[in-house]
Each structure stands twice: as structure tokens, then as C-alpha cells.
PDB file of N, CA, C and O in Angstrom:
ATOM      1  N   MET A   4       8.700 -78.745 -91.537  1.00 55.00           N
ATOM      2  CA  MET A   4       9.709 -78.146 -90.685  1.00 55.00           C
ATOM      3  C   MET A   4       9.282 -78.290 -89.223  1.00 55.00           C
ATOM      4  O   MET A   4       8.160 -77.976 -88.856  1.00 55.00           O
ATOM      5  N   GLU A   5      10.184 -78.776 -88.387  1.00 64.00           N
ATOM      6  CA  GLU A   5       9.893 -78.955 -86.970  1.00 64.00           C
ATOM      7  C   GLU A   5      10.032 -77.640 -86.239  1.00 64.00           C
ATOM      8  O   GLU A   5      10.919 -76.850 -86.523  1.00 64.00           O
ATOM      9  N   LYS A   6       9.132 -77.425 -85.305  1.00 79.00           N
ATOM     10  CA  LYS A   6       9.172 -76.230 -84.473  1.00 79.00           C
ATOM     11  C   LYS A   6       9.859 -76.555 -83.168  1.00 79.00           C
ATOM     12  O   LYS A   6       9.776 -77.663 -82.667  1.00 79.00           O
ATOM     13  N   SER A   7      10.459 -75.553 -82.584  1.00 92.00           N
ATOM     14  CA  SER A   7      10.993 -75.715 -81.241  1.00 92.00           C
ATOM     15  C   SER A   7       9.820 -75.724 -80.269  1.00 92.00           C
ATOM     16  O   SER A   7       8.724 -75.257 -80.583  1.00 92.00           O
ATOM     17  N   LEU A   8      10.053 -76.240 -79.097  1.00 94.00           N
ATOM     18  CA  LEU A   8       9.026 -76.244 -78.063  1.00 94.00           C
ATOM     19  C   LEU A   8       8.602 -74.817 -77.734  1.00 94.00           C
ATOM     20  O   LEU A   8       7.413 -74.518 -77.627  1.00 94.00           O
ATOM     21  N   SER A   9       9.581 -73.934 -77.611  1.00 96.00           N
ATOM     22  CA  SER A   9       9.269 -72.540 -77.282  1.00 96.00           C
ATOM     23  C   SER A   9       8.412 -71.900 -78.371  1.00 96.00           C
ATOM     24  O   SER A   9       7.428 -71.210 -78.073  1.00 96.00           O
ATOM     25  N   GLY A  10       8.733 -72.153 -79.625  1.00 96.00           N
ATOM     26  CA  GLY A  10       7.965 -71.610 -80.733  1.00 96.00           C
ATOM     27  C   GLY A  10       6.558 -72.177 -80.784  1.00 96.00           C
ATOM     28  O   GLY A  10       5.596 -71.458 -81.054  1.00 96.00           O
ATOM     29  N   PHE A  11       6.436 -73.468 -80.496  1.00 96.00           N
ATOM     30  CA  PHE A  11       5.120 -74.111 -80.488  1.00 96.00           C
ATOM     31  C   PHE A  11       4.222 -73.490 -79.424  1.00 96.00           C
ATOM     32  O   PHE A  11       3.065 -73.142 -79.686  1.00 96.00           O
ATOM     33  N   VAL A  12       4.744 -73.345 -78.215  1.00 97.00           N
ATOM     34  CA  VAL A  12       3.945 -72.796 -77.115  1.00 97.00           C
ATOM     35  C   VAL A  12       3.520 -71.363 -77.426  1.00 97.00           C
ATOM     36  O   VAL A  12       2.351 -71.001 -77.247  1.00 97.00           O
ATOM     37  N   LYS A  13       4.443 -70.581 -77.917  1.00 97.00           N
ATOM     38  CA  LYS A  13       4.125 -69.188 -78.238  1.00 97.00           C
ATOM     39  C   LYS A  13       3.060 -69.102 -79.328  1.00 97.00           C
ATOM     40  O   LYS A  13       2.098 -68.331 -79.234  1.00 97.00           O
ATOM     41  N   GLU A  14       3.205 -69.921 -80.367  1.00 97.00           N
ATOM     42  CA  GLU A  14       2.238 -69.922 -81.466  1.00 97.00           C
ATOM     43  C   GLU A  14       0.855 -70.359 -80.985  1.00 97.00           C
ATOM     44  O   GLU A  14      -0.158 -69.745 -81.313  1.00 97.00           O
ATOM     45  N   MET A  15       0.806 -71.425 -80.191  1.00 97.00           N
ATOM     46  CA  MET A  15      -0.478 -71.919 -79.690  1.00 97.00           C
ATOM     47  C   MET A  15      -1.119 -70.897 -78.750  1.00 97.00           C
ATOM     48  O   MET A  15      -2.332 -70.692 -78.793  1.00 97.00           O
ATOM     49  N   ARG A  16      -0.324 -70.275 -77.925  1.00 97.00           N
ATOM     50  CA  ARG A  16      -0.856 -69.261 -77.017  1.00 97.00           C
ATOM     51  C   ARG A  16      -1.532 -68.150 -77.801  1.00 97.00           C
ATOM     52  O   ARG A  16      -2.644 -67.726 -77.479  1.00 97.00           O
ATOM     53  N   LYS A  17      -0.885 -67.709 -78.863  1.00 97.00           N
ATOM     54  CA  LYS A  17      -1.443 -66.640 -79.689  1.00 97.00           C
ATOM     55  C   LYS A  17      -2.694 -67.112 -80.436  1.00 97.00           C
ATOM     56  O   LYS A  17      -3.662 -66.362 -80.560  1.00 97.00           O
ATOM     57  N   GLN A  18      -2.681 -68.361 -80.932  1.00 97.00           N
ATOM     58  CA  GLN A  18      -3.855 -68.900 -81.623  1.00 97.00           C
ATOM     59  C   GLN A  18      -5.072 -68.943 -80.701  1.00 97.00           C
ATOM     60  O   GLN A  18      -6.197 -68.726 -81.138  1.00 97.00           O
ATOM     61  N   PHE A  19      -4.831 -69.220 -79.431  1.00 97.00           N
ATOM     62  CA  PHE A  19      -5.915 -69.285 -78.458  1.00 97.00           C
ATOM     63  C   PHE A  19      -6.250 -67.907 -77.876  1.00 97.00           C
ATOM     64  O   PHE A  19      -7.121 -67.788 -77.023  1.00 97.00           O
ATOM     65  N   GLY A  20      -5.547 -66.873 -78.330  1.00 98.00           N
ATOM     66  CA  GLY A  20      -5.815 -65.515 -77.874  1.00 98.00           C
ATOM     67  C   GLY A  20      -5.455 -65.275 -76.424  1.00 98.00           C
ATOM     68  O   GLY A  20      -6.110 -64.501 -75.728  1.00 98.00           O
ATOM     69  N   LEU A  21      -4.393 -65.940 -75.960  1.00 98.00           N
ATOM     70  CA  LEU A  21      -3.981 -65.830 -74.571  1.00 98.00           C
ATOM     71  C   LEU A  21      -2.749 -64.949 -74.420  1.00 98.00           C
ATOM     72  O   LEU A  21      -1.848 -65.001 -75.261  1.00 98.00           O
ATOM     73  N   THR A  22      -2.707 -64.197 -73.340  1.00 98.00           N
ATOM     74  CA  THR A  22      -1.476 -63.496 -72.979  1.00 98.00           C
ATOM     75  C   THR A  22      -0.618 -64.468 -72.189  1.00 98.00           C
ATOM     76  O   THR A  22      -1.088 -65.553 -71.790  1.00 98.00           O
ATOM     77  N   GLN A  23       0.617 -64.105 -71.927  1.00 98.00           N
ATOM     78  CA  GLN A  23       1.459 -64.957 -71.090  1.00 98.00           C
ATOM     79  C   GLN A  23       0.849 -65.097 -69.698  1.00 98.00           C
ATOM     80  O   GLN A  23       0.902 -66.169 -69.102  1.00 98.00           O
ATOM     81  N   VAL A  24       0.271 -64.022 -69.188  1.00 98.00           N
ATOM     82  CA  VAL A  24      -0.383 -64.059 -67.874  1.00 98.00           C
ATOM     83  C   VAL A  24      -1.550 -65.041 -67.904  1.00 98.00           C
ATOM     84  O   VAL A  24      -1.702 -65.866 -66.990  1.00 98.00           O
ATOM     85  N   ASP A  25      -2.376 -64.985 -68.955  1.00 98.00           N
ATOM     86  CA  ASP A  25      -3.505 -65.913 -69.098  1.00 98.00           C
ATOM     87  C   ASP A  25      -3.018 -67.357 -69.104  1.00 98.00           C
ATOM     88  O   ASP A  25      -3.583 -68.215 -68.421  1.00 98.00           O
ATOM     89  N   LEU A  26      -1.985 -67.622 -69.892  1.00 98.00           N
ATOM     90  CA  LEU A  26      -1.462 -68.979 -70.012  1.00 98.00           C
ATOM     91  C   LEU A  26      -0.952 -69.476 -68.666  1.00 98.00           C
ATOM     92  O   LEU A  26      -1.220 -70.611 -68.274  1.00 98.00           O
ATOM     93  N   ALA A  27      -0.242 -68.633 -67.952  1.00 98.00           N
ATOM     94  CA  ALA A  27       0.273 -69.013 -66.632  1.00 98.00           C
ATOM     95  C   ALA A  27      -0.873 -69.357 -65.689  1.00 98.00           C
ATOM     96  O   ALA A  27      -0.852 -70.402 -65.020  1.00 98.00           O
ATOM     97  N   GLU A  28      -1.894 -68.513 -65.657  1.00 98.00           N
ATOM     98  CA  GLU A  28      -3.031 -68.740 -64.757  1.00 98.00           C
ATOM     99  C   GLU A  28      -3.798 -70.001 -65.128  1.00 98.00           C
ATOM    100  O   GLU A  28      -4.140 -70.804 -64.267  1.00 98.00           O
ATOM    101  N   LYS A  29      -4.080 -70.175 -66.405  1.00 97.00           N
ATOM    102  CA  LYS A  29      -4.876 -71.321 -66.847  1.00 97.00           C
ATOM    103  C   LYS A  29      -4.145 -72.650 -66.682  1.00 97.00           C
ATOM    104  O   LYS A  29      -4.762 -73.684 -66.488  1.00 97.00           O
ATOM    105  N   SER A  30      -2.823 -72.625 -66.772  1.00 97.00           N
ATOM    106  CA  SER A  30      -2.061 -73.872 -66.667  1.00 97.00           C
ATOM    107  C   SER A  30      -1.532 -74.127 -65.259  1.00 97.00           C
ATOM    108  O   SER A  30      -1.009 -75.203 -64.989  1.00 97.00           O
ATOM    109  N   GLY A  31      -1.655 -73.142 -64.380  1.00 97.00           N
ATOM    110  CA  GLY A  31      -1.222 -73.338 -62.995  1.00 97.00           C
ATOM    111  C   GLY A  31       0.272 -73.239 -62.780  1.00 97.00           C
ATOM    112  O   GLY A  31       0.816 -73.823 -61.843  1.00 97.00           O
ATOM    113  N   VAL A  32       0.953 -72.506 -63.658  1.00 98.00           N
ATOM    114  CA  VAL A  32       2.386 -72.266 -63.480  1.00 98.00           C
ATOM    115  C   VAL A  32       2.597 -70.765 -63.330  1.00 98.00           C
ATOM    116  O   VAL A  32       1.698 -69.974 -63.580  1.00 98.00           O
ATOM    117  N   GLY A  33       3.792 -70.379 -62.955  1.00 98.00           N
ATOM    118  CA  GLY A  33       4.087 -68.972 -62.783  1.00 98.00           C
ATOM    119  C   GLY A  33       4.366 -68.262 -64.105  1.00 98.00           C
ATOM    120  O   GLY A  33       4.758 -68.887 -65.096  1.00 98.00           O
ATOM    121  N   LEU A  34       4.177 -66.966 -64.089  1.00 98.00           N
ATOM    122  CA  LEU A  34       4.458 -66.148 -65.275  1.00 98.00           C
ATOM    123  C   LEU A  34       5.924 -66.268 -65.686  1.00 98.00           C
ATOM    124  O   LEU A  34       6.237 -66.372 -66.869  1.00 98.00           O
ATOM    125  N   ARG A  35       6.806 -66.280 -64.720  1.00 98.00           N
ATOM    126  CA  ARG A  35       8.227 -66.417 -65.032  1.00 98.00           C
ATOM    127  C   ARG A  35       8.503 -67.712 -65.793  1.00 98.00           C
ATOM    128  O   ARG A  35       9.281 -67.740 -66.741  1.00 98.00           O
ATOM    129  N   PHE A  36       7.828 -68.796 -65.388  1.00 98.00           N
ATOM    130  CA  PHE A  36       8.011 -70.074 -66.072  1.00 98.00           C
ATOM    131  C   PHE A  36       7.570 -69.975 -67.526  1.00 98.00           C
ATOM    132  O   PHE A  36       8.259 -70.447 -68.434  1.00 98.00           O
ATOM    133  N   VAL A  37       6.421 -69.358 -67.768  1.00 98.00           N
ATOM    134  CA  VAL A  37       5.919 -69.198 -69.141  1.00 98.00           C
ATOM    135  C   VAL A  37       6.919 -68.393 -69.963  1.00 98.00           C
ATOM    136  O   VAL A  37       7.229 -68.749 -71.103  1.00 98.00           O
ATOM    137  N   ARG A  38       7.419 -67.318 -69.401  1.00 98.00           N
ATOM    138  CA  ARG A  38       8.400 -66.491 -70.122  1.00 98.00           C
ATOM    139  C   ARG A  38       9.652 -67.296 -70.452  1.00 98.00           C
ATOM    140  O   ARG A  38      10.163 -67.216 -71.571  1.00 98.00           O
ATOM    141  N   GLU A  39      10.155 -68.037 -69.481  1.00 98.00           N
ATOM    142  CA  GLU A  39      11.358 -68.838 -69.716  1.00 98.00           C
ATOM    143  C   GLU A  39      11.104 -69.928 -70.754  1.00 98.00           C
ATOM    144  O   GLU A  39      11.961 -70.201 -71.594  1.00 98.00           O
ATOM    145  N   LEU A  40       9.932 -70.528 -70.715  1.00 98.00           N
ATOM    146  CA  LEU A  40       9.566 -71.553 -71.690  1.00 98.00           C
ATOM    147  C   LEU A  40       9.548 -70.967 -73.096  1.00 98.00           C
ATOM    148  O   LEU A  40      10.125 -71.534 -74.034  1.00 98.00           O
ATOM    149  N   GLU A  41       8.909 -69.820 -73.256  1.00 97.00           N
ATOM    150  CA  GLU A  41       8.829 -69.196 -74.579  1.00 97.00           C
ATOM    151  C   GLU A  41      10.169 -68.649 -75.054  1.00 97.00           C
ATOM    152  O   GLU A  41      10.376 -68.479 -76.245  1.00 97.00           O
ATOM    153  N   GLN A  42      11.078 -68.382 -74.132  1.00 97.00           N
ATOM    154  CA  GLN A  42      12.406 -67.896 -74.518  1.00 97.00           C
ATOM    155  C   GLN A  42      13.371 -69.038 -74.804  1.00 97.00           C
ATOM    156  O   GLN A  42      14.508 -68.811 -75.192  1.00 97.00           O
ATOM    157  N   GLY A  43      12.918 -70.275 -74.604  1.00 96.00           N
ATOM    158  CA  GLY A  43      13.745 -71.427 -74.950  1.00 96.00           C
ATOM    159  C   GLY A  43      14.744 -71.829 -73.887  1.00 96.00           C
ATOM    160  O   GLY A  43      15.757 -72.460 -74.202  1.00 96.00           O
ATOM    161  N   LYS A  44      14.479 -71.499 -72.623  1.00 96.00           N
ATOM    162  CA  LYS A  44      15.388 -71.924 -71.560  1.00 96.00           C
ATOM    163  C   LYS A  44      15.563 -73.436 -71.637  1.00 96.00           C
ATOM    164  O   LYS A  44      14.600 -74.179 -71.812  1.00 96.00           O
ATOM    165  N   THR A  45      16.779 -73.896 -71.499  1.00 94.00           N
ATOM    166  CA  THR A  45      17.075 -75.313 -71.715  1.00 94.00           C
ATOM    167  C   THR A  45      16.869 -76.177 -70.479  1.00 94.00           C
ATOM    168  O   THR A  45      16.857 -77.397 -70.588  1.00 94.00           O
ATOM    169  N   THR A  46      16.729 -75.578 -69.315  1.00 96.00           N
ATOM    170  CA  THR A  46      16.518 -76.356 -68.095  1.00 96.00           C
ATOM    171  C   THR A  46      15.189 -75.965 -67.466  1.00 96.00           C
ATOM    172  O   THR A  46      15.101 -74.995 -66.722  1.00 96.00           O
ATOM    173  N   LEU A  47      14.163 -76.725 -67.813  1.00 96.00           N
ATOM    174  CA  LEU A  47      12.816 -76.500 -67.284  1.00 96.00           C
ATOM    175  C   LEU A  47      12.266 -77.809 -66.743  1.00 96.00           C
ATOM    176  O   LEU A  47      12.590 -78.882 -67.261  1.00 96.00           O
ATOM    177  N   ARG A  48      11.428 -77.730 -65.745  1.00 96.00           N
ATOM    178  CA  ARG A  48      10.796 -78.928 -65.184  1.00 96.00           C
ATOM    179  C   ARG A  48       9.779 -79.481 -66.174  1.00 96.00           C
ATOM    180  O   ARG A  48       8.874 -78.765 -66.607  1.00 96.00           O
ATOM    181  N   LEU A  49       9.932 -80.746 -66.520  1.00 96.00           N
ATOM    182  CA  LEU A  49       9.043 -81.362 -67.504  1.00 96.00           C
ATOM    183  C   LEU A  49       7.600 -81.454 -67.021  1.00 96.00           C
ATOM    184  O   LEU A  49       6.674 -81.345 -67.826  1.00 96.00           O
ATOM    185  N   ASP A  50       7.392 -81.635 -65.726  1.00 96.00           N
ATOM    186  CA  ASP A  50       6.018 -81.692 -65.240  1.00 96.00           C
ATOM    187  C   ASP A  50       5.314 -80.360 -65.479  1.00 96.00           C
ATOM    188  O   ASP A  50       4.146 -80.327 -65.873  1.00 96.00           O
ATOM    189  N   LYS A  51       6.031 -79.265 -65.307  1.00 97.00           N
ATOM    190  CA  LYS A  51       5.436 -77.951 -65.555  1.00 97.00           C
ATOM    191  C   LYS A  51       5.258 -77.696 -67.045  1.00 97.00           C
ATOM    192  O   LYS A  51       4.267 -77.098 -67.467  1.00 97.00           O
ATOM    193  N   VAL A  52       6.199 -78.146 -67.857  1.00 97.00           N
ATOM    194  CA  VAL A  52       6.051 -78.026 -69.307  1.00 97.00           C
ATOM    195  C   VAL A  52       4.786 -78.761 -69.730  1.00 97.00           C
ATOM    196  O   VAL A  52       3.983 -78.238 -70.507  1.00 97.00           O
ATOM    197  N   ASN A  53       4.580 -79.960 -69.193  1.00 97.00           N
ATOM    198  CA  ASN A  53       3.391 -80.738 -69.543  1.00 97.00           C
ATOM    199  C   ASN A  53       2.113 -80.089 -69.033  1.00 97.00           C
ATOM    200  O   ASN A  53       1.065 -80.222 -69.670  1.00 97.00           O
ATOM    201  N   GLN A  54       2.168 -79.368 -67.919  1.00 97.00           N
ATOM    202  CA  GLN A  54       0.995 -78.627 -67.439  1.00 97.00           C
ATOM    203  C   GLN A  54       0.576 -77.598 -68.480  1.00 97.00           C
ATOM    204  O   GLN A  54      -0.609 -77.432 -68.757  1.00 97.00           O
ATOM    205  N   VAL A  55       1.553 -76.902 -69.042  1.00 97.00           N
ATOM    206  CA  VAL A  55       1.271 -75.896 -70.064  1.00 97.00           C
ATOM    207  C   VAL A  55       0.760 -76.565 -71.331  1.00 97.00           C
ATOM    208  O   VAL A  55      -0.266 -76.176 -71.895  1.00 97.00           O
ATOM    209  N   LEU A  56       1.457 -77.593 -71.792  1.00 97.00           N
ATOM    210  CA  LEU A  56       1.083 -78.266 -73.038  1.00 97.00           C
ATOM    211  C   LEU A  56      -0.287 -78.929 -72.955  1.00 97.00           C
ATOM    212  O   LEU A  56      -0.967 -79.061 -73.977  1.00 97.00           O
ATOM    213  N   ALA A  57      -0.704 -79.341 -71.761  1.00 97.00           N
ATOM    214  CA  ALA A  57      -2.000 -80.000 -71.596  1.00 97.00           C
ATOM    215  C   ALA A  57      -3.147 -79.103 -72.061  1.00 97.00           C
ATOM    216  O   ALA A  57      -4.160 -79.593 -72.560  1.00 97.00           O
ATOM    217  N   LEU A  58      -2.984 -77.788 -71.954  1.00 96.00           N
ATOM    218  CA  LEU A  58      -4.015 -76.868 -72.429  1.00 96.00           C
ATOM    219  C   LEU A  58      -4.242 -76.993 -73.926  1.00 96.00           C
ATOM    220  O   LEU A  58      -5.317 -76.684 -74.427  1.00 96.00           O
ATOM    221  N   PHE A  59      -3.227 -77.454 -74.630  1.00 96.00           N
ATOM    222  CA  PHE A  59      -3.302 -77.582 -76.084  1.00 96.00           C
ATOM    223  C   PHE A  59      -3.422 -79.050 -76.514  1.00 96.00           C
ATOM    224  O   PHE A  59      -3.219 -79.385 -77.677  1.00 96.00           O
ATOM    225  N   GLY A  60      -3.708 -79.931 -75.546  1.00 96.00           N
ATOM    226  CA  GLY A  60      -3.873 -81.344 -75.856  1.00 96.00           C
ATOM    227  C   GLY A  60      -2.582 -82.043 -76.222  1.00 96.00           C
ATOM    228  O   GLY A  60      -2.581 -83.011 -76.989  1.00 96.00           O
ATOM    229  N   ARG A  61      -1.481 -81.582 -75.668  1.00 96.00           N
ATOM    230  CA  ARG A  61      -0.161 -82.158 -75.985  1.00 96.00           C
ATOM    231  C   ARG A  61       0.606 -82.464 -74.709  1.00 96.00           C
ATOM    232  O   ARG A  61       0.251 -82.014 -73.634  1.00 96.00           O
ATOM    233  N   GLN A  62       1.690 -83.219 -74.856  1.00 96.00           N
ATOM    234  CA  GLN A  62       2.625 -83.457 -73.763  1.00 96.00           C
ATOM    235  C   GLN A  62       3.993 -83.763 -74.344  1.00 96.00           C
ATOM    236  O   GLN A  62       4.106 -84.152 -75.508  1.00 96.00           O
ATOM    237  N   VAL A  63       5.013 -83.599 -73.541  1.00 94.00           N
ATOM    238  CA  VAL A  63       6.377 -83.913 -73.954  1.00 94.00           C
ATOM    239  C   VAL A  63       6.533 -85.422 -73.908  1.00 94.00           C
ATOM    240  O   VAL A  63       6.051 -86.077 -72.988  1.00 94.00           O
ATOM    241  N   GLY A  64       7.189 -85.974 -74.916  1.00 90.00           N
ATOM    242  CA  GLY A  64       7.418 -87.411 -74.947  1.00 90.00           C
ATOM    243  C   GLY A  64       8.753 -87.747 -75.585  1.00 90.00           C
ATOM    244  O   GLY A  64       9.410 -86.877 -76.163  1.00 90.00           O
ATOM    245  N   ALA A  65       9.132 -88.975 -75.458  1.00 90.00           N
ATOM    246  CA  ALA A  65      10.387 -89.437 -76.056  1.00 90.00           C
ATOM    247  C   ALA A  65      10.200 -89.603 -77.557  1.00 90.00           C
ATOM    248  O   ALA A  65       9.232 -90.210 -78.004  1.00 90.00           O
ATOM    249  N   VAL A  66      11.114 -89.058 -78.319  1.00 83.00           N
ATOM    250  CA  VAL A  66      11.073 -89.199 -79.771  1.00 83.00           C
ATOM    251  C   VAL A  66      12.413 -89.726 -80.251  1.00 83.00           C
ATOM    252  O   VAL A  66      13.458 -89.464 -79.664  1.00 83.00           O
ATOM    253  N   ARG A  67      12.357 -90.487 -81.318  1.00 86.00           N
ATOM    254  CA  ARG A  67      13.573 -91.059 -81.891  1.00 86.00           C
ATOM    255  C   ARG A  67      14.377 -89.964 -82.589  1.00 86.00           C
ATOM    256  O   ARG A  67      13.821 -89.111 -83.262  1.00 86.00           O
ATOM    257  N   ILE A  68      15.681 -90.004 -82.398  1.00 83.00           N
ATOM    258  CA  ILE A  68      16.567 -89.100 -83.122  1.00 83.00           C
ATOM    259  C   ILE A  68      17.439 -89.923 -84.053  1.00 83.00           C
ATOM    260  O   ILE A  68      17.683 -91.092 -83.801  1.00 83.00           O
ATOM    261  N   GLY A  69      17.843 -89.318 -85.128  1.00 81.00           N
ATOM    262  CA  GLY A  69      18.693 -90.034 -86.080  1.00 81.00           C
ATOM    263  C   GLY A  69      17.870 -90.897 -87.002  1.00 81.00           C
ATOM    264  O   GLY A  69      16.649 -90.811 -87.089  1.00 81.00           O
ATOM    265  N   ASN A  70      18.553 -91.810 -87.707  1.00 70.00           N
ATOM    266  CA  ASN A  70      17.914 -92.689 -88.682  1.00 70.00           C
ATOM    267  C   ASN A  70      17.238 -93.865 -88.012  1.00 70.00           C
ATOM    268  O   ASN A  70      17.613 -94.293 -86.920  1.00 70.00           O
ATOM    269  N   GLU A  71      16.262 -94.410 -88.675  1.00 61.00           N
ATOM    270  CA  GLU A  71      15.529 -95.576 -88.185  1.00 61.00           C
ATOM    271  C   GLU A  71      16.468 -96.775 -87.980  1.00 61.00           C
ATOM    272  O   GLU A  71      16.272 -97.577 -87.084  1.00 61.00           O
ATOM    273  N   GLU A  72      17.523 -96.873 -88.791  1.00 60.00           N
ATOM    274  CA  GLU A  72      18.464 -97.987 -88.674  1.00 60.00           C
ATOM    275  C   GLU A  72      19.306 -97.900 -87.425  1.00 60.00           C
ATOM    276  O   GLU A  72      19.935 -98.867 -87.028  1.00 60.00           O
ATOM    277  N   ASP A  73      19.351 -96.731 -86.794  1.00 53.00           N
ATOM    278  CA  ASP A  73      20.200 -96.517 -85.618  1.00 53.00           C
ATOM    279  C   ASP A  73      19.526 -96.954 -84.316  1.00 53.00           C
ATOM    280  O   ASP A  73      19.725 -96.369 -83.275  1.00 53.00           O
ATOM    281  N   LYS A  74      18.733 -98.011 -84.372  1.00 55.00           N
ATOM    282  CA  LYS A  74      18.014 -98.463 -83.180  1.00 55.00           C
ATOM    283  C   LYS A  74      19.007 -98.925 -82.121  1.00 55.00           C
ATOM    284  O   LYS A  74      19.981 -99.587 -82.419  1.00 55.00           O
ATOM    285  N   ALA A  75      18.681 -98.588 -80.886  1.00 52.00           N
ATOM    286  CA  ALA A  75      19.566 -98.950 -79.792  1.00 52.00           C
ATOM    287  C   ALA A  75      19.365-100.391 -79.376  1.00 52.00           C
ATOM    288  O   ALA A  75      18.359-100.982 -79.545  1.00 52.00           O
TER     289      ALA A  75
END
């Protein structure tokens, strides 16, 4: 089952024993950004999302949607 980005960040934050404040400080983004990210806001700056994800060894990338036969 695929997780949403917001669910992934929240789960990883908890696994690492971080509060939202800790995550914001360690990743160099604001607390409001972390809250919006975890709440699933649909319009977020990707560079800031990647700053947060970098703490967990991840980054946002392009992924294929649909069937493999549906190549563009």
C-alpha cells in the first residue's frame, strides 16, 4: 500500500523521535511548513519538501502513473 507524502513524513518523524519543531529546525524550514506538509497541503515548494525528506535519505521525484503500456 502506498503512503501519502504527508503520512510518510509524519511516520518518519515519529520513528526518529522528532517533534514538528525538531523537524523544522533540523531541516531548515519553518514550523508552519512542517505542519502544512503533514496536513497534506497540495501546494508546497518542492525544494522545501526535499529539505525535509533529505533528513530521511529521500527526495521527491518523477514517478510513472498508470500502466507500463501507457508510455508517452
